[in-house]
CSV table of C-alpha atoms in Angstrom, one decimal:
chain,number,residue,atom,x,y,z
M,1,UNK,CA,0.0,0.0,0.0
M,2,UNK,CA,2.8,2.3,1.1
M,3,UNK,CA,4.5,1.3,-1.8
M,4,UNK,CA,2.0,2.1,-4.1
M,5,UNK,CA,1.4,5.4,-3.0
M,6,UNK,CA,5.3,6.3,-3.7
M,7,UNK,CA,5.0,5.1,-7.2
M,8,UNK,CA,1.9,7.2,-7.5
M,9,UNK,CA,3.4,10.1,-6.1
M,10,UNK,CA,6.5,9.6,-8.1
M,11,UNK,CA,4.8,9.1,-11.0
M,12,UNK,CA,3.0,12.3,-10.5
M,13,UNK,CA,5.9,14.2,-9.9
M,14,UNK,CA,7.6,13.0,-12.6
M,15,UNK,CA,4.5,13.3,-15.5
M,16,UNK,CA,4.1,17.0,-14.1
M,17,UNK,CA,7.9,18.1,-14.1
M,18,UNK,CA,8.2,16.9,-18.2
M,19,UNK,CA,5.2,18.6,-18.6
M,20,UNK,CA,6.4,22.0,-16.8
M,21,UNK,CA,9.8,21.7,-18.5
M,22,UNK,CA,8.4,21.3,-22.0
M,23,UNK,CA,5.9,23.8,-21.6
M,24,UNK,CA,8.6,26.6,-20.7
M,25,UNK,CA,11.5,25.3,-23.6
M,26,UNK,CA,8.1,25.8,-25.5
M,27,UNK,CA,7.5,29.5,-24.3
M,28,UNK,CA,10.9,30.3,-25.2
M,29,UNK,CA,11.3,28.9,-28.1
M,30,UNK,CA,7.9,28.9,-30.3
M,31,UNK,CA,8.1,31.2,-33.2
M,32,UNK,CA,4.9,32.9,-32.6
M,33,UNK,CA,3.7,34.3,-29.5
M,34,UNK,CA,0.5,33.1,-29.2
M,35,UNK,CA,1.7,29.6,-29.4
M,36,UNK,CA,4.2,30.3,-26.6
M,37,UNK,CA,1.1,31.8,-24.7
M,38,UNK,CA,-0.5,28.2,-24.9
M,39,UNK,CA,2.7,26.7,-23.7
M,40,UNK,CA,3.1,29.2,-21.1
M,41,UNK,CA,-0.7,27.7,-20.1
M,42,UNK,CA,0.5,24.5,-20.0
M,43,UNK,CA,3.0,25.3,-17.3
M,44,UNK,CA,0.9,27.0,-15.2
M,45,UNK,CA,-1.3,23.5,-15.2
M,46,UNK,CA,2.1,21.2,-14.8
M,47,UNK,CA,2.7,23.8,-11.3
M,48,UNK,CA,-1.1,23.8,-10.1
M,49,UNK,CA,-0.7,20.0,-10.2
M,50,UNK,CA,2.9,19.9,-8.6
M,51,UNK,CA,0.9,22.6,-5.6
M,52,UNK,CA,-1.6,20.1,-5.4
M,53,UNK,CA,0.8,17.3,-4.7
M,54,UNK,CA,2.5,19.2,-1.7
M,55,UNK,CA,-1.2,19.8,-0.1
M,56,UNK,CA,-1.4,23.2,-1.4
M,57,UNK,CA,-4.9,23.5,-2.5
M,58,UNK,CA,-6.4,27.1,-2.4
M,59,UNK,CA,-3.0,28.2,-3.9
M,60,UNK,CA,-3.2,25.3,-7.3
M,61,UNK,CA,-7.1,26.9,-7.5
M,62,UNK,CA,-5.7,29.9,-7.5
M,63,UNK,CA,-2.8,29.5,-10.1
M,64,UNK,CA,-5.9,27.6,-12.5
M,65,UNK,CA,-7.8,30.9,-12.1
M,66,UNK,CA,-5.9,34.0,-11.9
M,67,UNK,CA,-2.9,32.6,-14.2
M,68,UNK,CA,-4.2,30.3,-16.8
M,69,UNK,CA,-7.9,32.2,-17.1
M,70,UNK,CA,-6.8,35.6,-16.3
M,71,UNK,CA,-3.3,36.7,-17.2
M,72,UNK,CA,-2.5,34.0,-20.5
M,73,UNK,CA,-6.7,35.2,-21.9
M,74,UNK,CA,-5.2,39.2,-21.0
M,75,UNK,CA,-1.5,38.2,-22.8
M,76,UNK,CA,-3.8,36.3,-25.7
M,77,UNK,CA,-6.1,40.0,-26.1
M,78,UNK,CA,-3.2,42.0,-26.1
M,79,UNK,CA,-1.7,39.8,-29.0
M,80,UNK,CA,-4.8,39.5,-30.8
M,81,UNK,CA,-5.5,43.1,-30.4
M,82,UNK,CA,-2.4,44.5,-31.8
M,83,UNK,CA,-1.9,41.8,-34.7
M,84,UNK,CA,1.3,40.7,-33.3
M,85,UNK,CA,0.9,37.6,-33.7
M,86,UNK,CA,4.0,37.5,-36.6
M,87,UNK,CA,6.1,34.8,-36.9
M,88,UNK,CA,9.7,36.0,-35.4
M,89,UNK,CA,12.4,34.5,-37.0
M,90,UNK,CA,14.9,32.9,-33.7
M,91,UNK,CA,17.7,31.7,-35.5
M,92,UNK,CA,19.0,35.0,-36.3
M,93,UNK,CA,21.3,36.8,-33.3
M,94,UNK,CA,20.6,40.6,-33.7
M,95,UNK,CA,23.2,41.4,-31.1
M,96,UNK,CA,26.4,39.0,-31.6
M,97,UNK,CA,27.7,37.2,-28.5
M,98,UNK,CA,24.5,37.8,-26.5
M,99,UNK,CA,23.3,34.4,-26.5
M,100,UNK,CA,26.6,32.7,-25.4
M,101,UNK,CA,26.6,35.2,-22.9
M,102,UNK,CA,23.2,34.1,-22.1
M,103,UNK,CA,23.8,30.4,-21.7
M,104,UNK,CA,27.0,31.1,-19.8
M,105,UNK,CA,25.0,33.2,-17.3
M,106,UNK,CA,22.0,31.0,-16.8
M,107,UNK,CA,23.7,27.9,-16.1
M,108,UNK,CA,25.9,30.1,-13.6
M,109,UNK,CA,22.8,30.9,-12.1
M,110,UNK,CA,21.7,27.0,-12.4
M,111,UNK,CA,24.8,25.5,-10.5
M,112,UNK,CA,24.1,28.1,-8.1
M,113,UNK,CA,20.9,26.9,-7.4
M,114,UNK,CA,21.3,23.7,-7.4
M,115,UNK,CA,24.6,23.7,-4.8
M,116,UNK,CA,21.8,25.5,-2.8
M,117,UNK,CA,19.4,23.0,-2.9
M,118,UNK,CA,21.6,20.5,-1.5
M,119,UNK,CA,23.0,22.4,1.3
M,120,UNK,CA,19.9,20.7,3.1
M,121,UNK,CA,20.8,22.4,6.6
M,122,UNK,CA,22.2,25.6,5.6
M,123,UNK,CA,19.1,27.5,4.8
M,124,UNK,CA,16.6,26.1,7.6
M,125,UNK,CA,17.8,28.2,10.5
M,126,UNK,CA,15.7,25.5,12.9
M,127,UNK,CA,13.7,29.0,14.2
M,128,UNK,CA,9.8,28.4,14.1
M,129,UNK,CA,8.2,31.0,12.4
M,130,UNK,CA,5.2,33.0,14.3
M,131,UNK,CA,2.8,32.2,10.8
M,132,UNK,CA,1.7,28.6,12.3
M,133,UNK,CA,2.4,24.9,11.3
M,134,UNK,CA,1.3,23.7,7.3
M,135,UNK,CA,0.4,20.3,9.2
M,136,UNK,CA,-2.1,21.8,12.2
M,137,UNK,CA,-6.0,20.9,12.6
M,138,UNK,CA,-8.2,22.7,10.1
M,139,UNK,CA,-8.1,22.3,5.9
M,140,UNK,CA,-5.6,23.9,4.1
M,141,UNK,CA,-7.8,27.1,2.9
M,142,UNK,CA,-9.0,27.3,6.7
M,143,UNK,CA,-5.3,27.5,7.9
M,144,UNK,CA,-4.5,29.8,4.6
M,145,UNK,CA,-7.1,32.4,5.7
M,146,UNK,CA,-6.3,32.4,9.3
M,147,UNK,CA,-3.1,33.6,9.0
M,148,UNK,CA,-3.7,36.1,5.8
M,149,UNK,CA,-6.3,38.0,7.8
M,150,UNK,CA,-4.0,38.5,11.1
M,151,UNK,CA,-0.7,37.7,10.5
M,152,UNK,CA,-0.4,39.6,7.1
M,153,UNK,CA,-3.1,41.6,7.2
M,154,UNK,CA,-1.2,44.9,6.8
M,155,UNK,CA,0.0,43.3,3.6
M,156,UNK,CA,-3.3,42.0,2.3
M,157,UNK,CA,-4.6,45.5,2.8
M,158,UNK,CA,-2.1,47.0,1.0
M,159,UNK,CA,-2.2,44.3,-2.1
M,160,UNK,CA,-5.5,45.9,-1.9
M,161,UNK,CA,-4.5,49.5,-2.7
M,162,UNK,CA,-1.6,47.9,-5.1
M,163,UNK,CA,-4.3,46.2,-7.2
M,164,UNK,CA,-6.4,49.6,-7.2
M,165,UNK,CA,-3.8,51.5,-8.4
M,166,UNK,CA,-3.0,48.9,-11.1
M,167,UNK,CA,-6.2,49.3,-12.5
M,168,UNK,CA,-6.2,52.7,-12.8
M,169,UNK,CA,-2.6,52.5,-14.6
M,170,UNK,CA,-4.0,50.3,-17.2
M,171,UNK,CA,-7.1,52.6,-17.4
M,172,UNK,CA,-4.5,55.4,-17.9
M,173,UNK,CA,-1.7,53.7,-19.9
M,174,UNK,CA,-4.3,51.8,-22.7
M,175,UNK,CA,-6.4,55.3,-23.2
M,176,UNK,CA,-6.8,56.8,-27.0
M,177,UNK,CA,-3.8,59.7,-27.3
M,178,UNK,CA,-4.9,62.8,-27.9
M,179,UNK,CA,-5.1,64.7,-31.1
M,180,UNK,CA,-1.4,66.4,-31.3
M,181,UNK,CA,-3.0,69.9,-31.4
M,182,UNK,CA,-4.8,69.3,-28.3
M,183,UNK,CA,-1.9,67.9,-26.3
M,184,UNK,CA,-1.5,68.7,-23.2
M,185,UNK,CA,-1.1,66.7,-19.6
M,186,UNK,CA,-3.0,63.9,-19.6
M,187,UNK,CA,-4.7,64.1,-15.9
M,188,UNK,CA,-3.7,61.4,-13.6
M,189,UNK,CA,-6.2,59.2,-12.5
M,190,UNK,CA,-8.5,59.0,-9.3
M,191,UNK,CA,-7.9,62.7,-8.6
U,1,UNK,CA,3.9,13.4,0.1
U,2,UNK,CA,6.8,11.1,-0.7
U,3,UNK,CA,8.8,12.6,-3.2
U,4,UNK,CA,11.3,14.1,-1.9
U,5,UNK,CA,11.3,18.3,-1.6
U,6,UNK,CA,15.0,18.7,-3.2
U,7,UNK,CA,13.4,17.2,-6.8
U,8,UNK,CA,11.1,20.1,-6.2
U,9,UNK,CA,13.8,22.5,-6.0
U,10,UNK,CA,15.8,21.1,-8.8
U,11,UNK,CA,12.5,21.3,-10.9
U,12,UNK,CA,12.1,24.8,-10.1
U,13,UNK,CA,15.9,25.7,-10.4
U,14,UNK,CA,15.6,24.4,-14.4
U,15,UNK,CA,12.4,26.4,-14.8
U,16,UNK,CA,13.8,29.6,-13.1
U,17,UNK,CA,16.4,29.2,-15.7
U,18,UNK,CA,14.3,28.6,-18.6
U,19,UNK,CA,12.4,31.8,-18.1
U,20,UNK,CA,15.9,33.5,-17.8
U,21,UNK,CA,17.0,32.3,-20.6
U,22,UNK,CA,14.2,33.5,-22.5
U,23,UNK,CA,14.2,36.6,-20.9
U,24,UNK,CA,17.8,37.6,-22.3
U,25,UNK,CA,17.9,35.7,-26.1
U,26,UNK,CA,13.9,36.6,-27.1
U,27,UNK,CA,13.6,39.9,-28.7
U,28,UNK,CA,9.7,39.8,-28.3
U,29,UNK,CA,8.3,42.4,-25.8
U,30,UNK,CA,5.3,40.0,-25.0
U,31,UNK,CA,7.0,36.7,-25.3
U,32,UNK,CA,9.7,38.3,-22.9
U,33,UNK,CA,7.2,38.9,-20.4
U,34,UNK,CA,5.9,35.0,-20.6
U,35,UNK,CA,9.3,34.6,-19.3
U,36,UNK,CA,8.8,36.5,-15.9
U,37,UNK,CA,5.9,35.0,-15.5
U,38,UNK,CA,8.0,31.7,-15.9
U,39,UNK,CA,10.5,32.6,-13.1
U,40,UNK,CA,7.6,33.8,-11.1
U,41,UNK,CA,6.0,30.3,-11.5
U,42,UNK,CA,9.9,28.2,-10.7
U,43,UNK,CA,9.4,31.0,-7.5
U,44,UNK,CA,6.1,29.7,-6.3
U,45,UNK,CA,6.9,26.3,-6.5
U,46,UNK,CA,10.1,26.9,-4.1
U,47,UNK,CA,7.9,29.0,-2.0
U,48,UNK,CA,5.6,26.2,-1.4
U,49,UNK,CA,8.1,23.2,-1.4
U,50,UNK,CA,9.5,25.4,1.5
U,51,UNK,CA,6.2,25.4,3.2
U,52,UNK,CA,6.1,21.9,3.5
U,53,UNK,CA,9.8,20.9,4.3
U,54,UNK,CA,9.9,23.4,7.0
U,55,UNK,CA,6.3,22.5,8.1
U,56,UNK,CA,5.5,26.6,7.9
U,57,UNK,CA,2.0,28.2,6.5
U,58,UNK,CA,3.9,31.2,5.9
U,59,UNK,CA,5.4,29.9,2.6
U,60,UNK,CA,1.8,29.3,0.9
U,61,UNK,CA,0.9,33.2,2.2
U,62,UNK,CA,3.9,34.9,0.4
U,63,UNK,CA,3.1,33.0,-2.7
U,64,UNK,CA,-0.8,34.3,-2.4
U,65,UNK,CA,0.9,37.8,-2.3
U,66,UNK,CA,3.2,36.6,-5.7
U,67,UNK,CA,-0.1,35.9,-7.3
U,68,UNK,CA,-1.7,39.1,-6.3
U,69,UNK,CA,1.7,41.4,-7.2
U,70,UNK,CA,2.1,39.1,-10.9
U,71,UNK,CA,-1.0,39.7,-11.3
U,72,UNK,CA,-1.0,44.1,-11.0
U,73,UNK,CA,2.5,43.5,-12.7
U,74,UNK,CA,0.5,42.1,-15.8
U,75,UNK,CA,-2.2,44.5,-16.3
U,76,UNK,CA,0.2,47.6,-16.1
U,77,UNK,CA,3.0,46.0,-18.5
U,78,UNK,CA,0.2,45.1,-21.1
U,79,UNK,CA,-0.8,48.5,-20.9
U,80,UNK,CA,2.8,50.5,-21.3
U,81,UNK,CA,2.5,47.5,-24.8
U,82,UNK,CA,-0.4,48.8,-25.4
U,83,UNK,CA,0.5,52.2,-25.7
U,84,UNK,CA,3.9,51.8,-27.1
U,85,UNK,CA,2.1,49.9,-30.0
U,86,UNK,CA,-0.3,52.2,-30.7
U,87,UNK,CA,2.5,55.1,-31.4
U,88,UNK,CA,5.1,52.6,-33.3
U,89,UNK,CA,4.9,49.2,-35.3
U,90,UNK,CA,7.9,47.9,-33.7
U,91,UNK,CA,7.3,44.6,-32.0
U,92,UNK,CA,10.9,44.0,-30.6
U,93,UNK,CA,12.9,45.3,-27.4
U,94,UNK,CA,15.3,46.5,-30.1
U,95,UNK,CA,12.7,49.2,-31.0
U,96,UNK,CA,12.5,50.7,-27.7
U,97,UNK,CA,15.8,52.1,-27.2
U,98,UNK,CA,14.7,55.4,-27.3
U,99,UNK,CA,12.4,55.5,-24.3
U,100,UNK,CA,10.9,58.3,-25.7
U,101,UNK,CA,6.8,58.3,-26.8
């Protein structure tokens, strides 16, 4: 029984993590944006299943709902919108030596990361932290929601006013320019 | 629960490095910002692995806060796009060297 819940998990793990890794050499390298757009959604999917798998529930729902139906449909309008959607042409290498450059620099930051994920003791510092235990009574949302509305409140409150003034940016940024006679300051929002 | 949490982190090491990647060789404004969201994502998925090694809520709450900052991040970059597309055709980073409307 044990053993065939490891193999599941494995096997869920592993499905997931091909998944995630394709999807993002996809984003990068698809020609045309709105197929990197799907790939990207594909991701998103491999990393909802991978929080699901590590008892994260609210948070995969989350991912599901405000990544893959929210921000990939608002990146899939934008392309759509301004008829971007050209094929871009990757083999050529506008700026020479960037992309060795590149490679050299990501797999610098890869070793990096990987050394850290080894160092298994060197990044716990064995203090508990005042937010409360992942493994307590209660569901996951339950324990989620206790501790966003009093630990963190102060910063759910001000993700609030962040999100506020984001839409009024967009509101702002994505407005009709002025005739060029008639320019003048364009008034800032919510004044 | 049995998989180990340092496959996690490898996972999200490769697909913090992917978006990287991507963010310095594509020339595509849009397809450059797929590959923040990318990192953000390889981010997340260390936040939560943290949450559960260390036993600690407070790893799930920060990544609620990614969502929500990602999120605001998204709506005002499409909108500077937006408006930079509306004043000029060019659809690369290339084009933007000016900084000037």
């Amino acid at each position: 029984m044990i053993l065939a819940a490891t193999r599941v998990d494995a096997a869920v793990f592993a499905i997931s993590a091909v998944i995630i890794l394709t999807g993002a050499i996809g984003v990068v390298t698809a020609r045309n944006p709105v197929h990197s757009a799907l790939m990207l959604v594909m991701t998103l999917f491999g990393v909802a299943v991978l929080f699901v798998a590590q008892e994260a529930h609210f948070l995969a729902a989350v991912q599901v709902i405000v990544y893959a139906g929210a921000i990939v449909v608002l990146f899939l309008f934008v392309i759509m919108l301004l008829g971007v959607d050209k094929e871009e042409s990757i083999e050529a290498d506008p700026l020479p030596g960037q992309r060795p450059i590149a490679l050299v620099l990501a797999l610098m930051t890869l070793g990096e990361l990987l050394l850290l994920s080894r160092m298994q003791n060197s990044w716990a510092a064995g203090v508990e932290s005042d937010a409360g235990p992942l493994n307590g009574p209660g569901t996951n949302v339950e324990k989620l929601a206790s501790v966003i509305f009093t630990r963190y409140l102060l910063a759910f409150e001000v993700t609030s006013v962040l999100l506020v003034i984001a839409v009024v940016g967009a509101v702002v940024l994505a407005r009709k320019p002025r005739r060029a006679s008639e320019e003048q300051p364009e008034p800032v929002g919510g004044e | 629960m049995t998989v180990g949490g340092e496959a996690y982190l490898i996972l999200a090491a490769l697909l913090f490095t992917i978006g990287a990647v991507g963010l310095m060789i594509r020339r595509n404004v849009l397809v450059m910002f797929m590959c923040v969201e990318l990192m953000l994502n390889a981010v997340n998925l260390t936040f939560v692995t943290f949450a559960r090694m260390l036993n600690d809520i407070g790893g799930q709450a920060v990544v609620f806060f990614v969502l929500v900052v990602a999120a605001a991040e998204v709506v005002v970059g499409l909108g500077i796009i937006v408006a930079i597309f509306r004043r000029r055709s060019g659809a690369t980073a290339d084009d933007l060297h000016l900084l000037k409307g």
